[in-house]
Amino acid sequence: MDLQILEHRVRVLSLARRGLWLYTHPLLKLLLLPRRSRCKFFSLTETPEDYTIMLDEEGFKELPPSEFMQVVDSTWLVLNVLSNGRSSTSSQAIGVTKIAKSVIAPLAEHNVSVLMLSTYQTDFILVREKDLPVVIHTLAGEFDIYKEVKGESIPVNCDDVSNGFLKPKHAASPTVHPVQSPQNRFCILTVAPDTLPAIATMLIDVLFYSHSPPKEAAPGSQDLDSIRFFAFSLIEGYISIVMDAETQKKFPSDLLLTSSSGELWRMVRIGGQPLGFDECGIVAQIAEPLANADISAYYISTFNFDHALVPEEGIDSIIELLQKRQESSR
């Protein structure tokens, strides 16, 4: 398999709900008018806490600084696993599960913090730019590594990044965070770019005007009644949307494309308190046990919490599996 380091240099930020009014114009431009922007990597995820935005430097220029926006100091690079020159696909487990053992676990062991963004089309792994030498040295034995330069894939020579390289210390045992499962049922969808204008009005309504207070879990409960979660990404011309089944009913059914099985997904939400960006092994905490059990999973990191989407029919056994891991780590 090949590992590609894409050209995008990505910033990660949180936008407070109360400041949304200040950013409506640039967000509409990034969402619906990509030809008006030079942004090639844009992701917007709404959670009960805030909006998490991941976007390249061209897109970042569209957003004015303000007290409502928190920006992670680091610049992040985007990795993508390819099989035979294409994004890896399989008739077996899909999503982050297929790269858990080859990418996620080794990086966690070498103290590299990652963010994940699963889309309808593929899975993106985000690493800090300063961690790239460690990433290359860690994964070079498993992958042929290429770097995208002006649209061309150039082989990466490990010797080129070894100058001044210090072997990283292995990470200490990571904190195993609590998990919760809201009752929402989620869909993972795509839209043909030329039909985006046909759903523009509904997208605006869902993202900016259809708000309700978040529902909290009862004390001691592992379940949330439901949560507000909507993710939209437009990356290199490909659109991916994650929404709950109730929200999907608002959209024209003939324009939203999903897998032929029409599978629904349940969420596993990771973290009792905001997770931060320095801790390693958070993605591995979920991805490794699911990979061992050959369970498909999509994974979306946000500014405060992480979210895995797993098949609806297996949610009870998956929560039990993850809780056992949590108990065994104490």
PDB file of C-alpha atoms in Angstrom, residues 45-261:
ATOM      1  CA  THR A  45     -18.748  19.872  11.786  1.00  0.00           C
ATOM      2  CA  GLU A  46     -21.496  21.088  14.097  1.00  0.00           C
ATOM      3  CA  THR A  47     -21.640  19.563  17.583  1.00  0.00           C
ATOM      4  CA  PRO A  48     -23.584  20.624  20.688  1.00  0.00           C
ATOM      5  CA  GLU A  49     -20.542  22.605  21.836  1.00  0.00           C
ATOM      6  CA  ASP A  50     -19.459  24.544  18.747  1.00  0.00           C
ATOM      7  CA  TYR A  51     -18.531  24.353  15.084  1.00  0.00           C
ATOM      8  CA  THR A  52     -15.222  22.675  14.262  1.00  0.00           C
ATOM      9  CA  ILE A  53     -13.648  23.816  11.010  1.00  0.00           C
ATOM     10  CA  MET A  54     -10.697  22.182   9.245  1.00  0.00           C
ATOM     11  CA  LEU A  55      -9.531  24.037   6.164  1.00  0.00           C
ATOM     12  CA  ASP A  56      -6.432  24.786   4.146  1.00  0.00           C
ATOM     13  CA  GLU A  57      -4.536  28.052   4.283  1.00  0.00           C
ATOM     14  CA  GLU A  58      -6.444  29.561   1.353  1.00  0.00           C
ATOM     15  CA  GLY A  59      -9.736  28.907   3.126  1.00  0.00           C
ATOM     16  CA  PHE A  60      -8.352  30.155   6.431  1.00  0.00           C
ATOM     17  CA  LYS A  61      -7.698  33.547   4.829  1.00  0.00           C
ATOM     18  CA  GLU A  62     -11.470  33.907   4.360  1.00  0.00           C
ATOM     19  CA  LEU A  63     -12.157  33.886   8.125  1.00  0.00           C
ATOM     20  CA  PRO A  64     -11.601  37.114  10.071  1.00  0.00           C
ATOM     21  CA  PRO A  65     -10.005  36.762  13.521  1.00  0.00           C
ATOM     22  CA  SER A  66     -12.329  37.438  16.432  1.00  0.00           C
ATOM     23  CA  GLU A  67     -13.012  36.565  20.059  1.00  0.00           C
ATOM     24  CA  PHE A  68     -15.411  33.848  18.825  1.00  0.00           C
ATOM     25  CA  MET A  69     -12.723  31.827  17.059  1.00  0.00           C
ATOM     26  CA  GLN A  70     -10.134  29.569  18.716  1.00  0.00           C
ATOM     27  CA  VAL A  71      -7.359  28.341  16.434  1.00  0.00           C
ATOM     28  CA  VAL A  72      -4.968  25.490  17.171  1.00  0.00           C
ATOM     29  CA  ASP A  73      -1.423  26.843  16.932  1.00  0.00           C
ATOM     30  CA  SER A  74      -0.133  23.959  14.800  1.00  0.00           C
ATOM     31  CA  THR A  75      -0.419  23.517  11.058  1.00  0.00           C
ATOM     32  CA  TRP A  76      -1.559  20.012  10.117  1.00  0.00           C
ATOM     33  CA  LEU A  77      -0.631  17.879   7.134  1.00  0.00           C
ATOM     34  CA  VAL A  78      -3.059  15.442   5.530  1.00  0.00           C
ATOM     35  CA  LEU A  79      -2.237  11.767   4.947  1.00  0.00           C
ATOM     36  CA  ASN A  80      -4.226   9.339   2.843  1.00  0.00           C
ATOM     37  CA  VAL A  81      -3.716   5.592   2.481  1.00  0.00           C
ATOM     38  CA  LEU A  82      -3.896   4.374  -1.103  1.00  0.00           C
ATOM     39  CA  SER A  83      -4.157   0.865  -2.470  1.00  0.00           C
ATOM     40  CA  ASN A  84      -3.002   0.352  -6.075  1.00  0.00           C
ATOM     41  CA  GLY A  85      -3.000   4.110  -6.517  1.00  0.00           C
ATOM     42  CA  ARG A  86      -6.554   4.569  -5.250  1.00  0.00           C
ATOM     43  CA  SER A  87      -8.121   5.196  -1.876  1.00  0.00           C
ATOM     44  CA  SER A  88      -8.266   1.878  -0.105  1.00  0.00           C
ATOM     45  CA  THR A  89     -11.554   0.000  -0.448  1.00  0.00           C
ATOM     46  CA  SER A  90     -12.521  -3.438   0.796  1.00  0.00           C
ATOM     47  CA  SER A  91     -15.418  -5.837   0.984  1.00  0.00           C
ATOM     48  CA  GLN A  92     -14.417  -6.381   4.604  1.00  0.00           C
ATOM     49  CA  ALA A  93     -14.431  -3.773   7.365  1.00  0.00           C
ATOM     50  CA  ILE A  94     -14.369  -0.212   6.058  1.00  0.00           C
ATOM     51  CA  GLY A  95     -13.504   3.230   7.357  1.00  0.00           C
ATOM     52  CA  VAL A  96     -10.783   3.833   9.919  1.00  0.00           C
ATOM     53  CA  THR A  97     -10.764   0.138  10.857  1.00  0.00           C
ATOM     54  CA  LYS A  98      -8.735  -0.806   7.785  1.00  0.00           C
ATOM     55  CA  ILE A  99      -5.860   1.518   8.742  1.00  0.00           C
ATOM     56  CA  ALA A 100      -5.997   1.063  12.529  1.00  0.00           C
ATOM     57  CA  LYS A 101      -3.154  -1.432  12.799  1.00  0.00           C
ATOM     58  CA  SER A 102      -0.967  -0.107   9.987  1.00  0.00           C
ATOM     59  CA  VAL A 103      -1.191   3.646  10.699  1.00  0.00           C
ATOM     60  CA  ILE A 104      -3.125   4.651  13.830  1.00  0.00           C
ATOM     61  CA  ALA A 105      -1.546   2.249  16.328  1.00  0.00           C
ATOM     62  CA  PRO A 106       2.113   2.759  15.246  1.00  0.00           C
ATOM     63  CA  LEU A 107       1.759   6.550  15.376  1.00  0.00           C
ATOM     64  CA  ALA A 108       0.218   6.361  18.855  1.00  0.00           C
ATOM     65  CA  GLU A 109       3.091   4.161  20.009  1.00  0.00           C
ATOM     66  CA  HIS A 110       5.568   6.757  18.739  1.00  0.00           C
ATOM     67  CA  ASN A 111       3.881   9.621  20.541  1.00  0.00           C
ATOM     68  CA  VAL A 112       2.300  11.232  17.466  1.00  0.00           C
ATOM     69  CA  SER A 113      -1.056  12.895  18.029  1.00  0.00           C
ATOM     70  CA  VAL A 114      -3.487  12.533  15.109  1.00  0.00           C
ATOM     71  CA  LEU A 115      -6.845  13.884  14.047  1.00  0.00           C
ATOM     72  CA  MET A 116      -9.151  11.822  11.852  1.00  0.00           C
ATOM     73  CA  LEU A 117     -11.641  12.902   9.227  1.00  0.00           C
ATOM     74  CA  SER A 118     -13.579  10.068   7.631  1.00  0.00           C
ATOM     75  CA  THR A 119     -15.658  10.968   4.593  1.00  0.00           C
ATOM     76  CA  TYR A 120     -17.969   9.090   2.251  1.00  0.00           C
ATOM     77  CA  GLN A 121     -15.039   8.637  -0.123  1.00  0.00           C
ATOM     78  CA  THR A 122     -11.999   7.986   2.087  1.00  0.00           C
ATOM     79  CA  ASP A 123     -10.258   8.557   5.435  1.00  0.00           C
ATOM     80  CA  PHE A 124      -7.876  11.446   6.068  1.00  0.00           C
ATOM     81  CA  ILE A 125      -5.276  11.338   8.842  1.00  0.00           C
ATOM     82  CA  LEU A 126      -4.058  14.745  10.038  1.00  0.00           C
ATOM     83  CA  VAL A 127      -0.674  15.073  11.747  1.00  0.00           C
ATOM     84  CA  ARG A 128       1.202  18.123  12.934  1.00  0.00           C
ATOM     85  CA  GLU A 129       3.656  19.400  10.370  1.00  0.00           C
ATOM     86  CA  LYS A 130       6.483  19.254  12.911  1.00  0.00           C
ATOM     87  CA  ASP A 131       5.786  15.528  13.453  1.00  0.00           C
ATOM     88  CA  LEU A 132       6.270  14.596   9.795  1.00  0.00           C
ATOM     89  CA  PRO A 133       9.816  13.158  10.244  1.00  0.00           C
ATOM     90  CA  VAL A 134       8.533  10.857  12.995  1.00  0.00           C
ATOM     91  CA  VAL A 135       5.561   9.840  10.840  1.00  0.00           C
ATOM     92  CA  ILE A 136       7.787   8.952   7.885  1.00  0.00           C
ATOM     93  CA  HIS A 137      10.268   6.960   9.968  1.00  0.00           C
ATOM     94  CA  THR A 138       7.448   5.139  11.748  1.00  0.00           C
ATOM     95  CA  LEU A 139       5.519   4.134   8.642  1.00  0.00           C
ATOM     96  CA  ALA A 140       8.253   3.696   6.018  1.00  0.00           C
ATOM     97  CA  GLY A 141       8.528  -0.025   6.743  1.00  0.00           C
ATOM     98  CA  GLU A 142       4.840  -0.575   6.011  1.00  0.00           C
ATOM     99  CA  PHE A 143       4.198   1.845   3.143  1.00  0.00           C
ATOM    100  CA  ASP A 144       5.698   3.366   0.055  1.00  0.00           C
ATOM    101  CA  ILE A 145       5.427   7.046   0.934  1.00  0.00           C
ATOM    102  CA  TYR A 146       4.769   9.807  -1.588  1.00  0.00           C
ATOM    103  CA  LYS A 147       4.439  13.556  -1.217  1.00  0.00           C
ATOM    104  CA  GLU A 148       2.109  15.529  -3.441  1.00  0.00           C
ATOM    105  CA  VAL A 149       3.890  18.449  -5.087  1.00  0.00           C
ATOM    106  CA  LYS A 150       1.920  20.580  -7.563  1.00  0.00           C
ATOM    107  CA  GLY A 151      -0.386  17.658  -8.245  1.00  0.00           C
ATOM    108  CA  GLU A 152       2.433  15.158  -8.796  1.00  0.00           C
ATOM    109  CA  SER A 153       3.261  12.297  -6.406  1.00  0.00           C
ATOM    110  CA  ILE A 154       6.968  12.357  -5.571  1.00  0.00           C
ATOM    111  CA  PRO A 155       8.542   9.401  -3.679  1.00  0.00           C
ATOM    112  CA  VAL A 156       9.788  10.345  -0.216  1.00  0.00           C
ATOM    113  CA  ASN A 157      13.289   9.200   0.695  1.00  0.00           C
ATOM    114  CA  CYS A 158      13.594   8.581   4.429  1.00  0.00           C
ATOM    115  CA  ASP A 159      17.160   9.869   4.323  1.00  0.00           C
ATOM    116  CA  ASP A 160      15.849  13.245   3.174  1.00  0.00           C
ATOM    117  CA  VAL A 161      14.128  13.809   6.516  1.00  0.00           C
ATOM    118  CA  SER A 162      16.677  12.159   8.814  1.00  0.00           C
ATOM    119  CA  ASN A 163      18.896  15.202   9.354  1.00  0.00           C
ATOM    120  CA  GLY A 164      18.540  16.164  13.005  1.00  0.00           C
ATOM    121  CA  PHE A 165      15.982  13.416  13.575  1.00  0.00           C
ATOM    122  CA  LEU A 166      15.776  12.117  17.118  1.00  0.00           C
ATOM    123  CA  LYS A 167      14.166   8.776  17.749  1.00  0.00           C
ATOM    124  CA  PRO A 168      10.917   9.544  19.605  1.00  0.00           C
ATOM    125  CA  LYS A 169      10.192   8.193  23.030  1.00  0.00           C
ATOM    126  CA  HIS A 170       7.439   5.650  23.074  1.00  0.00           C
ATOM    127  CA  ALA A 171       4.241   7.067  24.473  1.00  0.00           C
ATOM    128  CA  ALA A 172       3.179   6.261  27.991  1.00  0.00           C
ATOM    129  CA  SER A 173      -0.022   4.297  28.401  1.00  0.00           C
ATOM    130  CA  PRO A 174      -2.754   6.641  27.173  1.00  0.00           C
ATOM    131  CA  THR A 175      -5.743   7.705  29.195  1.00  0.00           C
ATOM    132  CA  VAL A 176      -8.741   5.596  28.235  1.00  0.00           C
ATOM    133  CA  HIS A 177     -11.607   8.040  27.904  1.00  0.00           C
ATOM    134  CA  PRO A 178     -15.262   7.328  28.672  1.00  0.00           C
ATOM    135  CA  VAL A 179     -17.636   6.729  25.776  1.00  0.00           C
ATOM    136  CA  GLN A 180     -21.292   7.540  25.252  1.00  0.00           C
ATOM    137  CA  SER A 181     -23.748   6.560  22.551  1.00  0.00           C
ATOM    138  CA  PRO A 182     -26.527   8.997  21.628  1.00  0.00           C
ATOM    139  CA  GLN A 183     -29.736   7.487  20.284  1.00  0.00           C
ATOM    140  CA  ASN A 184     -29.536   9.210  16.892  1.00  0.00           C
ATOM    141  CA  ARG A 185     -29.190   7.045  13.784  1.00  0.00           C
ATOM    142  CA  PHE A 186     -26.807   8.552  11.261  1.00  0.00           C
ATOM    143  CA  CYS A 187     -26.384   8.447   7.488  1.00  0.00           C
ATOM    144  CA  ILE A 188     -23.128   8.895   5.563  1.00  0.00           C
ATOM    145  CA  LEU A 189     -23.908  10.482   2.221  1.00  0.00           C
ATOM    146  CA  THR A 190     -22.530  12.248  -0.786  1.00  0.00           C
ATOM    147  CA  VAL A 191     -23.936  14.689  -3.333  1.00  0.00           C
ATOM    148  CA  ALA A 192     -22.866  15.219  -6.911  1.00  0.00           C
ATOM    149  CA  PRO A 193     -21.196  18.665  -7.014  1.00  0.00           C
ATOM    150  CA  ASP A 194     -23.463  19.885  -9.815  1.00  0.00           C
ATOM    151  CA  THR A 195     -26.550  19.203  -7.659  1.00  0.00           C
ATOM    152  CA  LEU A 196     -25.245  21.151  -4.655  1.00  0.00           C
ATOM    153  CA  PRO A 197     -27.273  24.268  -5.605  1.00  0.00           C
ATOM    154  CA  ALA A 198     -30.472  22.169  -5.406  1.00  0.00           C
ATOM    155  CA  ILE A 199     -29.927  21.495  -1.697  1.00  0.00           C
ATOM    156  CA  ALA A 200     -28.329  24.855  -0.839  1.00  0.00           C
ATOM    157  CA  THR A 201     -31.391  26.325   0.866  1.00  0.00           C
ATOM    158  CA  MET A 202     -31.859  23.258   3.053  1.00  0.00           C
ATOM    159  CA  LEU A 203     -28.148  23.154   3.942  1.00  0.00           C
ATOM    160  CA  ILE A 204     -28.303  26.779   5.075  1.00  0.00           C
ATOM    161  CA  ASP A 205     -31.393  26.073   7.156  1.00  0.00           C
ATOM    162  CA  VAL A 206     -29.945  22.962   8.814  1.00  0.00           C
ATOM    163  CA  LEU A 207     -26.534  24.423   9.574  1.00  0.00           C
ATOM    164  CA  PHE A 208     -27.445  27.952  10.607  1.00  0.00           C
ATOM    165  CA  TYR A 209     -31.079  28.077  11.695  1.00  0.00           C
ATOM    166  CA  SER A 210     -32.286  24.683  12.976  1.00  0.00           C
ATOM    167  CA  HIS A 211     -30.903  24.821  16.484  1.00  0.00           C
ATOM    168  CA  SER A 212     -32.222  23.253  19.657  1.00  0.00           C
ATOM    169  CA  PRO A 213     -30.704  23.036  23.154  1.00  0.00           C
ATOM    170  CA  PRO A 214     -28.462  19.948  23.553  1.00  0.00           C
ATOM    171  CA  LYS A 215     -29.872  17.119  25.612  1.00  0.00           C
ATOM    172  CA  GLU A 216     -27.621  15.916  28.416  1.00  0.00           C
ATOM    173  CA  ALA A 217     -27.172  12.365  29.620  1.00  0.00           C
ATOM    174  CA  ALA A 218     -28.561  11.397  33.007  1.00  0.00           C
ATOM    175  CA  PRO A 219     -25.885  11.148  35.742  1.00  0.00           C
ATOM    176  CA  GLY A 220     -24.010   7.880  35.396  1.00  0.00           C
ATOM    177  CA  SER A 221     -25.645   7.029  32.071  1.00  0.00           C
ATOM    178  CA  GLN A 222     -23.612   5.834  29.094  1.00  0.00           C
ATOM    179  CA  ASP A 223     -26.301   7.032  26.684  1.00  0.00           C
ATOM    180  CA  LEU A 224     -27.362  10.442  25.449  1.00  0.00           C
ATOM    181  CA  ASP A 225     -30.944  10.868  24.323  1.00  0.00           C
ATOM    182  CA  SER A 226     -29.716  12.521  21.119  1.00  0.00           C
ATOM    183  CA  ILE A 227     -27.181  15.122  20.140  1.00  0.00           C
ATOM    184  CA  ARG A 228     -26.817  17.767  17.476  1.00  0.00           C
ATOM    185  CA  PHE A 229     -24.246  16.559  14.920  1.00  0.00           C
ATOM    186  CA  PHE A 230     -23.892  17.524  11.282  1.00  0.00           C
ATOM    187  CA  ALA A 231     -20.686  17.243   9.233  1.00  0.00           C
ATOM    188  CA  PHE A 232     -20.087  18.639   5.754  1.00  0.00           C
ATOM    189  CA  SER A 233     -16.823  18.376   3.839  1.00  0.00           C
ATOM    190  CA  LEU A 234     -15.801  19.581   0.404  1.00  0.00           C
ATOM    191  CA  ILE A 235     -12.341  18.228  -0.354  1.00  0.00           C
ATOM    192  CA  GLU A 236     -10.784  18.376  -3.807  1.00  0.00           C
ATOM    193  CA  GLY A 237     -14.253  18.582  -5.345  1.00  0.00           C
ATOM    194  CA  TYR A 238     -15.773  15.646  -3.448  1.00  0.00           C
ATOM    195  CA  ILE A 239     -18.660  16.243  -1.046  1.00  0.00           C
ATOM    196  CA  SER A 240     -19.386  14.176   2.061  1.00  0.00           C
ATOM    197  CA  ILE A 241     -22.224  14.727   4.543  1.00  0.00           C
ATOM    198  CA  VAL A 242     -22.973  13.039   7.862  1.00  0.00           C
ATOM    199  CA  MET A 243     -26.413  13.744   9.317  1.00  0.00           C
ATOM    200  CA  ASP A 244     -28.941  11.949  11.448  1.00  0.00           C
ATOM    201  CA  ALA A 245     -31.838  10.100   9.844  1.00  0.00           C
ATOM    202  CA  GLU A 246     -34.389  12.696  10.965  1.00  0.00           C
ATOM    203  CA  THR A 247     -32.452  15.534   9.353  1.00  0.00           C
ATOM    204  CA  GLN A 248     -32.082  13.500   6.156  1.00  0.00           C
ATOM    205  CA  LYS A 249     -35.865  13.541   5.735  1.00  0.00           C
ATOM    206  CA  LYS A 250     -35.685  17.302   5.092  1.00  0.00           C
ATOM    207  CA  PHE A 251     -33.627  16.807   1.915  1.00  0.00           C
ATOM    208  CA  PRO A 252     -34.787  15.582  -1.500  1.00  0.00           C
ATOM    209  CA  SER A 253     -34.158  11.848  -1.397  1.00  0.00           C
ATOM    210  CA  ASP A 254     -33.196  11.629  -5.063  1.00  0.00           C
ATOM    211  CA  LEU A 255     -30.213  13.957  -4.622  1.00  0.00           C
ATOM    212  CA  LEU A 256     -28.517  12.324  -1.630  1.00  0.00           C
ATOM    213  CA  LEU A 257     -26.394   9.343  -2.586  1.00  0.00           C
ATOM    214  CA  THR A 258     -25.506   6.567  -0.156  1.00  0.00           C
ATOM    215  CA  SER A 259     -24.379   2.960  -0.345  1.00  0.00           C
ATOM    216  CA  SER A 260     -26.749   0.489  -1.979  1.00  0.00           C
ATOM    217  CA  SER A 261     -27.469  -1.092   1.415  1.00  0.00           C
TER     218      SER A 261
END
